[in-house]
Amino acid sequence: MSTIDHQNYEAVIGLEVHAQLLTESKAFTSISTAFGASPNTQISPLCIGHPGTLPVLNENLVRYTIKMGLATDCEIARKSIFARKNYFYPDLPKGYQISQYETPICHDGTLHIDMEDYEKDIGIKRIHMEEDAGKSIHDQDPHNSLIDLNRAGVPLIEIVSEPDISTPEEAYAYLGRIKQIVTYLGVCDGNMEEGSLRCDANVSVKPRDRKEFGTRTELKNLNSFRNVERALRYEIERQIEVIESGGEVIQHTLLWDPQKQQTRQMRTKEEAHDYRYFPEPDIPPVVVTESMIEEERERLPEMPDVRRQRFIEEFELSADDAYRLTEEREVADFYESIVEQVENPQSVSNLVLTEVLRVLNERSIGIEDFPVSTGRLAELIQLREDDKISSSAQTEIFDAMLEEPEADKSAEDYAKEMNLMQVSDTDFLEPIIDEVISSNPDEVKRYQEGKKGLIGFFIGQTMEKSRGKANPKMVREMISEKLENGDQES
Ligand code: ADP
Ligand code: MG
């Protein structure tokens, strides 16, 4: 492998991403899509393919897809057609899937990705609407495969990229961006591990100086962002080796095996004609009116790039901090809801980016499961802003709050209980400062001779003697006043 000069080759990648939509009912019936119901309880005669049933299009399926199209700068077709994609599968009792074929509802969009040292626009070829199949379960019964049809007929969109992606890292970034957009829009929960987002990756390689694309393979079973990246890396290497050893890449569908970290052949790739697509006779063409598009455009939330820019301007955050805070909509919402309650947006950014995100990471949870409310965090930050506690005390109280997320105790209650309130009381500070000054005559002398930097030494001594509870600002003022006036006294 090492003798091959990989620099002579480049990869061409196109991704097909399925996103399960968060509509309340299925694509073509009013049956609920609520997650977690017992198997085969959310089905109607239509979902199980009874003859004589008729599909009725869920308007939200259309609206959600338009939203996604608008967010990726797609053209929205004023008229699009559903098609039957015919194939046999045990969890597809109808024998066909309702999808879109020649005329998808959205086409020719772009998606912007940010890489570490460059950025790039990836073309979106099309976004079409379709329905999901049921689920085959192979690991619950030793002898039989079980089938749950609750998922049959749940609405999906398929987002098909142009072959503009050049590296596995770009594919990873592209998926991250799709996830970010669908979750900002609220059309999909974006969870790849749970199957709400699914990705098939098409990949080919070609010598750098050649224009035409090579033969591609299609990779399936990629159930995490990392697996997409790893599978592509593996497959690119494999194809280069095949070509270098005089062979030919065959257009196969391959399965990624996450245990063995390699791809294996599933079947030769099916062609469109294998599916015998034809226009769905039971659903009239989908007509999208101008007013529908305008309504959806107006309902679009503030998208991540715009929000980041606003954070930089409105809250005076660094570009980096604003980027991290707006990566996930829920984190940005969380941040803003604290900002509304305190004076300094920068101090909120510090706490969220260091402490809160650290906890999410350690516990592998999303911000929606963060146990301490934004109101309590706001109090904590304000306490520090008002100089009533030190920054290390802020962290200590934060940790204590995490331990007792349900406790009905304010940040101030904790500060008092844990003896962390800074003391600004001159009666308390004065004797301590006097003692520090009288026990360090040499330093006092040097200070008064002009070594003003020694103020730090006196503050440090006072803080130590007060066990960190003194308010440092206050201590500084009192000490410098005493030392400045010291001349007259002596
Ligand atoms: P099909 O109809 O066979 O699914 P499409 O033209 O819809 O083919 O393309 C499917 C995906 O494959 C798209 O994301 C596209 O960008 C990508 N693709 C097409 N040709 C190539 C190629 N030679 N190498 C890599 N990806 C490709
Ligand atoms: Mg396809």
Coordinates of C-alpha atoms and ligand atoms in Angstrom, one line a residue:
M1 CA 0.0 0.0 0.0
S2 CA 2.8 2.4 0.9
T3 CA 4.4 2.2 -2.5
I4 CA 1.4 3.9 -4.1
D5 CA 1.5 7.6 -4.5
H6 CA -1.9 8.6 -3.3
Q7 CA -1.2 12.2 -4.2
N8 CA -1.8 11.2 -7.8
Y9 CA -5.5 10.4 -7.1
E10 CA -8.4 12.4 -5.9
A11 CA -11.7 11.3 -4.5
V12 CA -15.1 12.3 -5.7
I13 CA -17.9 11.9 -3.1
G14 CA -21.6 12.5 -3.2
L15 CA -23.9 12.0 -0.2
E16 CA -27.5 10.9 0.0
V17 CA -28.9 11.9 3.4
H18 CA -32.3 10.8 4.7
A19 CA -33.8 12.9 7.4
Q20 CA -36.8 11.6 9.4
L21 CA -39.2 14.5 9.8
L22 CA -40.7 15.6 13.1
T23 CA -44.3 15.8 11.8
E24 CA -46.9 14.6 14.3
S25 CA -48.5 12.3 11.8
K26 CA -47.3 10.1 9.0
A27 CA -46.8 11.2 5.5
F28 CA -50.1 9.9 4.0
T29 CA -52.3 9.2 7.0
S30 CA -53.2 10.9 10.3
I31 CA -51.6 8.1 12.3
S32 CA -49.2 9.3 15.0
T33 CA -45.5 9.2 14.6
A34 CA -44.8 9.6 18.3
F35 CA -41.6 7.8 19.3
G36 CA -41.4 4.9 21.7
A37 CA -44.9 3.3 21.2
S38 CA -45.1 -0.5 21.4
P39 CA -44.4 -2.3 18.1
N40 CA -47.2 -2.3 15.6
T41 CA -49.5 0.0 17.5
Q42 CA -49.2 3.0 15.2
I43 CA -50.4 1.5 12.0
S44 CA -53.4 1.9 9.8
P45 CA -54.6 -0.2 6.9
L46 CA -52.7 2.2 4.6
C47 CA -49.4 1.6 6.4
I48 CA -49.7 -2.2 5.9
G49 CA -50.7 -1.9 2.3
H50 CA -54.3 -3.0 2.4
P51 CA -55.8 -2.7 -1.1
G52 CA -58.3 0.0 -1.5
T53 CA -56.7 2.4 0.9
L54 CA -55.9 5.9 -0.4
P55 CA -53.0 8.2 0.7
V56 CA -53.7 11.8 1.7
L57 CA -50.7 14.0 1.7
N58 CA -49.7 15.6 5.0
E59 CA -49.3 19.3 4.4
N60 CA -46.5 19.6 7.0
L61 CA -44.4 17.2 5.0
V62 CA -44.5 19.7 2.1
R63 CA -43.9 22.7 4.4
Y64 CA -41.0 21.1 6.2
T65 CA -39.3 20.2 3.0
I66 CA -39.8 23.7 1.7
K67 CA -38.1 25.0 4.8
M68 CA -35.1 22.8 4.2
G69 CA -35.1 23.9 0.5
L70 CA -35.1 27.5 1.5
A71 CA -32.4 27.0 4.1
T72 CA -30.1 25.5 1.4
D73 CA -30.9 28.0 -1.3
C74 CA -32.7 25.5 -3.5
E75 CA -35.2 26.2 -6.2
I76 CA -38.6 25.2 -5.1
A77 CA -40.7 23.5 -7.8
R78 CA -44.1 24.9 -8.1
K79 CA -45.4 21.5 -9.1
S80 CA -43.8 18.2 -8.2
I81 CA -44.8 14.6 -8.6
F82 CA -44.8 11.6 -6.3
A83 CA -43.7 8.3 -7.8
R84 CA -43.9 4.7 -6.8
K85 CA -40.5 3.0 -6.2
N86 CA -41.3 -0.7 -6.5
Y87 CA -39.3 -3.3 -4.6
F88 CA -39.9 -6.2 -2.3
Y89 CA -38.8 -6.0 1.3
P90 CA -40.3 -7.8 4.3
D91 CA -40.8 -4.5 6.1
L92 CA -42.5 -2.9 3.1
P93 CA -45.8 -4.7 2.8
K94 CA -47.2 -2.4 0.1
G95 CA -44.4 -3.6 -2.2
Y96 CA -43.5 0.0 -3.1
Q97 CA -42.4 3.1 -1.5
I98 CA -43.9 6.5 -2.3
S99 CA -41.1 8.8 -3.2
Q100 CA -40.3 11.4 -5.8
Y101 CA -38.3 10.6 -8.9
E102 CA -38.1 12.9 -11.9
T103 CA -39.5 16.0 -10.4
P104 CA -38.4 16.5 -6.8
I105 CA -39.8 19.4 -4.8
C106 CA -36.4 21.1 -4.3
H107 CA -33.4 21.2 -6.5
D108 CA -30.1 23.0 -7.2
G109 CA -29.2 24.4 -3.8
T110 CA -25.9 24.9 -2.0
L111 CA -24.6 24.1 1.4
H112 CA -21.7 26.0 2.9
I113 CA -19.1 24.1 4.9
D114 CA -16.3 25.5 7.0
M115 CA -13.1 23.5 7.1
E116 CA -10.1 24.3 9.3
D117 CA -8.3 26.5 6.8
Y118 CA -10.7 26.9 3.9
E119 CA -14.4 27.0 3.1
K120 CA -16.4 25.6 0.3
D121 CA -19.9 25.4 -1.2
I122 CA -21.3 21.9 -1.8
G123 CA -24.0 21.7 -4.4
I124 CA -27.4 20.2 -3.4
K125 CA -28.7 18.3 -6.4
R126 CA -32.2 17.7 -5.1
I127 CA -34.3 17.3 -2.0
H128 CA -37.3 15.0 -2.3
M129 CA -40.1 13.8 -0.1
E130 CA -40.7 10.1 0.6
E131 CA -42.0 7.7 3.2
D132 CA -40.0 5.3 5.4
A133 CA -40.4 1.6 5.4
G134 CA -41.0 -0.5 8.6
K135 CA -38.2 -1.9 10.7
S136 CA -36.9 -5.5 10.7
I137 CA -35.6 -6.6 14.1
H138 CA -33.1 -9.5 13.9
D139 CA -31.7 -9.6 17.4
Q140 CA -34.7 -10.2 19.7
D141 CA -35.8 -13.7 18.7
P142 CA -33.2 -16.5 18.1
H143 CA -35.2 -18.0 15.2
N144 CA -37.2 -15.3 13.6
S145 CA -36.9 -11.8 12.3
L146 CA -39.5 -9.5 13.8
I147 CA -41.1 -6.6 12.0
D148 CA -42.3 -3.4 13.5
L149 CA -44.4 -1.3 11.1
N150 CA -44.8 1.8 13.3
R151 CA -42.1 3.4 11.1
A152 CA -43.9 2.5 7.9
G153 CA -45.1 5.7 6.3
V154 CA -43.2 8.1 8.5
P155 CA -42.1 11.1 6.4
L156 CA -38.5 11.5 5.2
I157 CA -36.7 13.9 3.1
E158 CA -33.7 12.7 1.0
I159 CA -31.1 15.3 0.4
V160 CA -28.8 14.4 -2.5
S161 CA -25.5 16.3 -2.9
E162 CA -23.7 17.0 -6.1
P163 CA -20.4 15.0 -6.3
D164 CA -18.6 18.1 -4.9
I165 CA -17.2 16.6 -1.8
S166 CA -13.5 15.8 -2.1
T167 CA -12.3 14.3 1.2
P168 CA -13.7 12.3 4.1
E169 CA -13.3 15.3 6.3
E170 CA -15.4 17.4 4.0
A171 CA -18.1 14.7 4.1
Y172 CA -18.0 14.8 7.9
A173 CA -18.3 18.6 7.8
Y174 CA -21.2 18.4 5.3
L175 CA -23.1 16.0 7.6
G176 CA -22.5 18.2 10.6
R177 CA -23.9 21.1 8.6
I178 CA -27.0 19.2 7.6
K179 CA -27.6 18.2 11.2
Q180 CA -27.1 21.8 12.3
I181 CA -29.6 23.1 9.7
V182 CA -32.3 20.5 10.3
T183 CA -32.1 21.0 14.0
Y184 CA -32.2 24.8 13.7
L185 CA -35.2 24.4 11.5
G186 CA -36.8 21.9 13.9
V187 CA -37.7 19.6 11.1
C188 CA -35.6 16.6 12.3
D189 CA -33.9 15.8 15.6
G190 CA -30.7 15.1 13.7
N191 CA -29.7 12.0 15.6
M192 CA -27.7 9.7 13.4
E193 CA -27.1 7.0 16.0
E194 CA -30.8 6.6 16.5
G195 CA -31.5 6.6 12.7
S196 CA -33.2 10.0 12.4
L197 CA -30.5 11.0 10.0
R198 CA -29.1 8.3 7.7
C199 CA -26.4 8.6 5.1
D200 CA -25.4 6.7 2.1
A201 CA -22.0 7.7 0.6
N202 CA -21.1 7.4 -3.1
V203 CA -17.4 7.5 -3.8
S204 CA -15.1 7.1 -6.7
V205 CA -11.4 8.0 -7.3
K206 CA -9.7 9.3 -10.4
P207 CA -6.2 10.4 -11.3
R208 CA -5.9 14.1 -10.5
D209 CA -5.2 15.2 -14.1
R210 CA -8.3 13.4 -15.5
K211 CA -11.6 15.1 -15.9
E212 CA -14.1 12.2 -16.1
F213 CA -15.2 10.6 -12.9
G214 CA -14.3 7.0 -12.1
T215 CA -16.7 4.2 -11.3
R216 CA -18.3 4.7 -7.9
T217 CA -19.4 2.4 -5.2
E218 CA -22.1 3.2 -2.7
L219 CA -21.5 2.7 1.0
K220 CA -24.4 1.9 3.3
N221 CA -24.8 1.1 7.0
L222 CA -23.0 4.3 8.1
N223 CA -24.7 5.0 11.4
S224 CA -22.4 7.7 12.8
F225 CA -20.6 10.7 11.4
R226 CA -17.3 9.1 12.3
N227 CA -18.2 5.9 10.5
V228 CA -19.0 7.9 7.3
E229 CA -15.5 9.4 7.5
R230 CA -13.8 6.1 8.3
A231 CA -15.7 4.1 5.6
L232 CA -14.8 6.7 3.0
R233 CA -11.2 6.7 4.0
Y234 CA -11.1 2.9 3.7
E235 CA -13.0 2.8 0.4
I236 CA -10.8 5.5 -1.2
E237 CA -7.7 3.5 -0.3
R238 CA -9.3 0.3 -1.6
Q239 CA -10.2 1.8 -4.9
I240 CA -6.8 3.3 -5.5
E241 CA -5.2 -0.1 -4.8
V242 CA -7.6 -1.8 -7.2
I243 CA -6.7 0.6 -10.0
E244 CA -3.0 0.6 -9.2
S245 CA -2.9 -3.2 -9.4
G246 CA -4.4 -3.0 -12.8
G247 CA -8.0 -3.9 -11.8
E248 CA -11.3 -2.1 -12.3
V249 CA -13.6 -0.7 -9.7
I250 CA -17.0 -2.4 -10.0
Q251 CA -20.2 -0.4 -9.3
H252 CA -21.2 -2.2 -6.1
T253 CA -23.3 -1.4 -3.1
L254 CA -21.0 -2.0 0.0
L255 CA -21.8 -2.4 3.6
W256 CA -19.5 -0.8 6.2
D257 CA -18.6 -3.2 9.0
P258 CA -17.8 -1.0 12.0
Q259 CA -16.2 -3.9 13.9
K260 CA -13.8 -5.0 11.2
Q261 CA -13.4 -1.4 10.0
Q262 CA -13.8 -2.5 6.4
T263 CA -16.4 -2.6 3.6
R264 CA -17.9 -5.7 2.2
Q265 CA -20.0 -6.3 -0.8
M266 CA -23.8 -6.3 -0.4
R267 CA -25.1 -6.5 -4.0
T268 CA -24.3 -5.1 -7.4
K269 CA -25.8 -1.6 -7.6
E270 CA -29.4 -1.5 -8.6
E271 CA -30.3 0.8 -11.5
A272 CA -33.2 3.1 -11.5
H273 CA -35.1 0.9 -14.0
D274 CA -35.0 -2.0 -11.5
Y275 CA -37.5 0.0 -9.4
R276 CA -40.0 0.4 -12.2
Y277 CA -40.7 4.0 -11.1
F278 CA -44.0 5.4 -12.3
P279 CA -46.1 8.4 -11.2
E280 CA -48.1 7.7 -8.0
P281 CA -51.7 7.5 -9.4
D282 CA -53.3 8.1 -6.0
I283 CA -51.7 11.4 -5.2
P284 CA -52.3 14.5 -7.3
P285 CA -49.3 16.7 -8.3
V286 CA -48.0 18.7 -5.3
V287 CA -48.7 22.4 -6.0
V288 CA -46.6 24.9 -4.1
T289 CA -48.0 28.4 -4.2
E290 CA -46.0 31.6 -3.8
S291 CA -47.8 32.4 -0.6
M292 CA -46.8 29.0 0.9
I293 CA -43.2 29.8 0.1
E294 CA -43.4 33.2 1.5
E295 CA -45.1 31.9 4.7
E296 CA -42.3 29.4 5.2
R297 CA -39.6 32.0 4.4
E298 CA -41.0 34.2 7.1
R299 CA -41.1 31.4 9.6
L300 CA -37.5 30.5 9.1
P301 CA -35.6 30.9 12.3
E302 CA -32.4 32.9 12.5
M303 CA -29.9 30.5 10.9
P304 CA -26.5 29.8 12.5
D305 CA -24.3 32.1 10.4
V306 CA -26.6 35.1 11.0
R307 CA -26.9 34.3 14.7
R308 CA -23.2 34.0 15.1
Q309 CA -22.7 37.5 13.5
R310 CA -25.4 38.9 15.7
F311 CA -23.6 37.4 18.8
I312 CA -20.4 39.0 17.8
E313 CA -22.0 42.4 17.3
E314 CA -24.6 42.5 20.0
F315 CA -22.7 40.7 22.8
E316 CA -19.2 41.7 21.7
L317 CA -18.0 38.1 21.7
S318 CA -15.0 36.8 19.8
A319 CA -15.7 35.1 16.5
D320 CA -14.5 31.8 18.0
D321 CA -16.8 32.0 21.0
A322 CA -19.7 33.1 18.9
Y323 CA -19.1 30.1 16.6
R324 CA -19.1 27.6 19.4
L325 CA -22.2 29.1 21.0
T326 CA -24.2 29.0 17.9
E327 CA -23.2 25.6 16.7
E328 CA -26.3 24.0 18.2
R329 CA -29.5 26.0 18.3
E330 CA -30.3 24.7 21.8
V331 CA -27.0 25.9 23.2
A332 CA -27.5 29.3 21.6
D333 CA -31.0 29.5 23.1
F334 CA -29.6 28.5 26.5
Y335 CA -26.9 31.1 26.3
E336 CA -29.3 33.9 25.3
S337 CA -31.8 33.0 28.0
I338 CA -29.0 33.6 30.6
V339 CA -27.9 36.7 28.9
E340 CA -31.3 38.2 29.3
Q341 CA -30.9 37.9 33.1
V342 CA -27.5 39.3 33.7
E343 CA -25.4 42.3 32.8
N344 CA -22.3 41.0 31.1
P345 CA -22.8 38.7 28.1
Q346 CA -19.0 37.9 28.1
S347 CA -19.2 36.4 31.6
V348 CA -22.1 34.2 30.5
S349 CA -20.1 33.0 27.5
N350 CA -17.2 32.1 29.7
L351 CA -19.4 29.9 32.0
V352 CA -21.3 28.2 29.2
L353 CA -18.2 27.5 27.1
T354 CA -16.0 26.2 29.9
E355 CA -18.2 24.8 32.6
V356 CA -21.5 23.9 30.9
L357 CA -20.1 22.4 27.8
R358 CA -17.5 20.5 29.8
V359 CA -20.3 18.8 31.8
L360 CA -22.3 18.0 28.6
N361 CA -19.1 16.4 27.2
E362 CA -18.3 14.4 30.4
R363 CA -21.9 13.1 30.7
S364 CA -22.5 12.7 26.9
I365 CA -25.8 14.6 27.2
G366 CA -27.4 17.4 25.2
I367 CA -28.0 20.8 26.7
E368 CA -31.7 20.0 27.0
D369 CA -30.7 17.5 29.7
F370 CA -28.5 19.9 31.6
P371 CA -29.7 19.7 35.1
V372 CA -29.4 23.3 36.4
S373 CA -31.8 25.9 35.1
T374 CA -30.7 29.0 33.3
G375 CA -32.3 31.1 36.0
R376 CA -30.1 29.6 38.7
L377 CA -27.0 30.0 36.5
A378 CA -27.9 33.6 35.9
E379 CA -28.0 34.3 39.6
L380 CA -24.6 32.6 40.0
I381 CA -23.0 34.7 37.3
Q382 CA -24.5 37.9 38.6
L383 CA -23.2 37.1 42.1
R384 CA -19.7 37.0 40.6
E385 CA -20.3 40.1 38.5
D386 CA -21.3 42.0 41.7
D387 CA -18.0 40.9 43.2
K388 CA -19.7 39.0 46.0
I389 CA -17.8 35.8 45.2
S390 CA -14.5 35.0 43.6
S391 CA -14.2 33.3 40.3
S392 CA -13.0 30.1 42.0
A393 CA -16.0 30.3 44.3
Q394 CA -18.2 30.5 41.2
T395 CA -16.8 27.2 40.0
E396 CA -17.3 25.6 43.4
I397 CA -20.9 26.7 43.6
F398 CA -21.5 25.6 40.0
D399 CA -20.3 22.1 41.0
A400 CA -22.4 22.1 44.1
M401 CA -25.5 23.0 42.1
L402 CA -24.8 20.2 39.7
E403 CA -24.8 17.8 42.7
E404 CA -28.2 19.0 43.8
P405 CA -30.0 20.0 40.6
E406 CA -33.4 20.0 42.2
A407 CA -32.5 21.9 45.3
D408 CA -34.4 25.0 46.0
K409 CA -31.3 27.0 46.8
S410 CA -30.1 30.2 45.2
A411 CA -26.4 30.8 44.3
E412 CA -26.3 33.2 47.3
D413 CA -27.6 30.5 49.6
Y414 CA -24.8 28.2 48.5
A415 CA -22.2 31.0 48.9
K416 CA -23.3 31.6 52.4
E417 CA -23.6 27.9 53.3
M418 CA -20.2 27.2 51.8
N419 CA -18.7 30.3 53.4
L420 CA -17.7 31.7 50.1
M421 CA -19.2 35.2 50.2
Q422 CA -16.6 37.8 49.8
V423 CA -16.4 40.2 52.6
S424 CA -16.5 43.9 51.7
D425 CA -17.0 44.9 55.3
T426 CA -14.2 47.3 56.4
D427 CA -14.6 46.4 60.0
F428 CA -13.7 42.8 59.1
L429 CA -10.9 43.8 56.7
E430 CA -9.2 46.6 58.6
P431 CA -7.6 44.5 61.4
I432 CA -6.3 42.0 58.9
I433 CA -4.8 44.6 56.7
D434 CA -3.3 46.4 59.7
E435 CA -1.7 43.2 60.8
V436 CA -0.3 42.5 57.3
I437 CA 1.2 46.0 57.1
S438 CA 2.7 45.9 60.6
S439 CA 4.3 42.5 60.2
N440 CA 6.0 43.4 56.9
P441 CA 7.9 46.6 57.6
D442 CA 10.6 46.0 54.9
E443 CA 8.0 45.7 52.2
V444 CA 6.2 48.8 53.4
K445 CA 9.5 50.7 53.2
R446 CA 10.3 49.5 49.7
Y447 CA 6.7 50.3 48.6
Q448 CA 6.9 53.8 49.9
E449 CA 10.3 54.2 48.2
G450 CA 8.5 53.6 44.9
K451 CA 8.2 49.9 44.4
K452 CA 4.5 50.1 43.8
G453 CA 4.3 46.6 42.4
L454 CA 4.5 45.3 45.9
I455 CA 0.8 46.1 46.3
G456 CA 0.2 42.6 44.9
F457 CA 2.1 41.1 47.8
F458 CA 0.0 42.9 50.4
I459 CA -3.2 41.9 48.6
G460 CA -2.1 38.3 48.5
Q461 CA -1.2 38.3 52.2
T462 CA -4.6 39.8 53.1
M463 CA -6.5 37.4 50.8
E464 CA -4.7 34.5 52.4
K465 CA -5.4 35.6 56.0
S466 CA -9.1 36.1 55.1
R467 CA -9.1 32.6 53.6
G468 CA -10.0 34.0 50.2
K469 CA -13.2 35.7 51.4
A470 CA -12.0 39.3 51.1
N471 CA -13.2 41.3 48.2
P472 CA -9.9 41.9 46.3
K473 CA -11.0 45.2 44.8
M474 CA -11.9 46.5 48.2
V475 CA -8.6 45.2 49.7
R476 CA -6.6 46.9 47.0
E477 CA -8.3 50.2 47.7
M478 CA -7.9 50.0 51.5
I479 CA -4.2 48.9 51.3
S480 CA -3.1 51.5 48.9
E481 CA -4.8 54.2 51.0
K482 CA -3.1 53.1 54.1
L483 CA 0.3 52.8 52.5
E484 CA 0.0 56.1 50.7
N485 CA -0.8 57.8 54.0
G486 CA 1.9 55.9 55.8
D487 CA 4.4 58.7 55.4
Q488 CA 2.7 61.1 57.6
E489 CA 2.2 58.5 60.3
S490 CA 5.8 57.4 60.7
Ligands
ADP1 P1 -28.6 7.3 -8.6 O1 -29.7 7.8 -9.4 O2 -27.9 6.1 -9.1 O3 -28.8 7.3 -7.1 P2 -27.5 10.0 -8.6 O4 -27.1 10.7 -9.9 O5 -28.8 10.4 -8.0 O6 -27.4 8.5 -8.9 O7 -26.4 10.2 -7.6 C1 -26.4 9.7 -6.4 C2 -25.2 10.3 -5.6 O8 -24.0 9.8 -6.1 C3 -25.2 11.8 -5.7 O9 -24.9 12.3 -4.4 C4 -24.1 12.1 -6.6 O10 -23.4 13.3 -6.3 C5 -23.1 10.9 -6.4 N1 -22.3 10.6 -7.5 C6 -22.7 10.5 -8.8 N2 -21.6 10.1 -9.6 C7 -20.6 9.9 -8.8 C8 -19.2 9.5 -9.0 N3 -18.7 9.1 -10.1 N4 -18.4 9.4 -7.9 C9 -18.9 9.7 -6.7 N5 -20.2 10.1 -6.4 C10 -21.0 10.2 -7.5
MG2 MG -30.2 7.7 -5.5

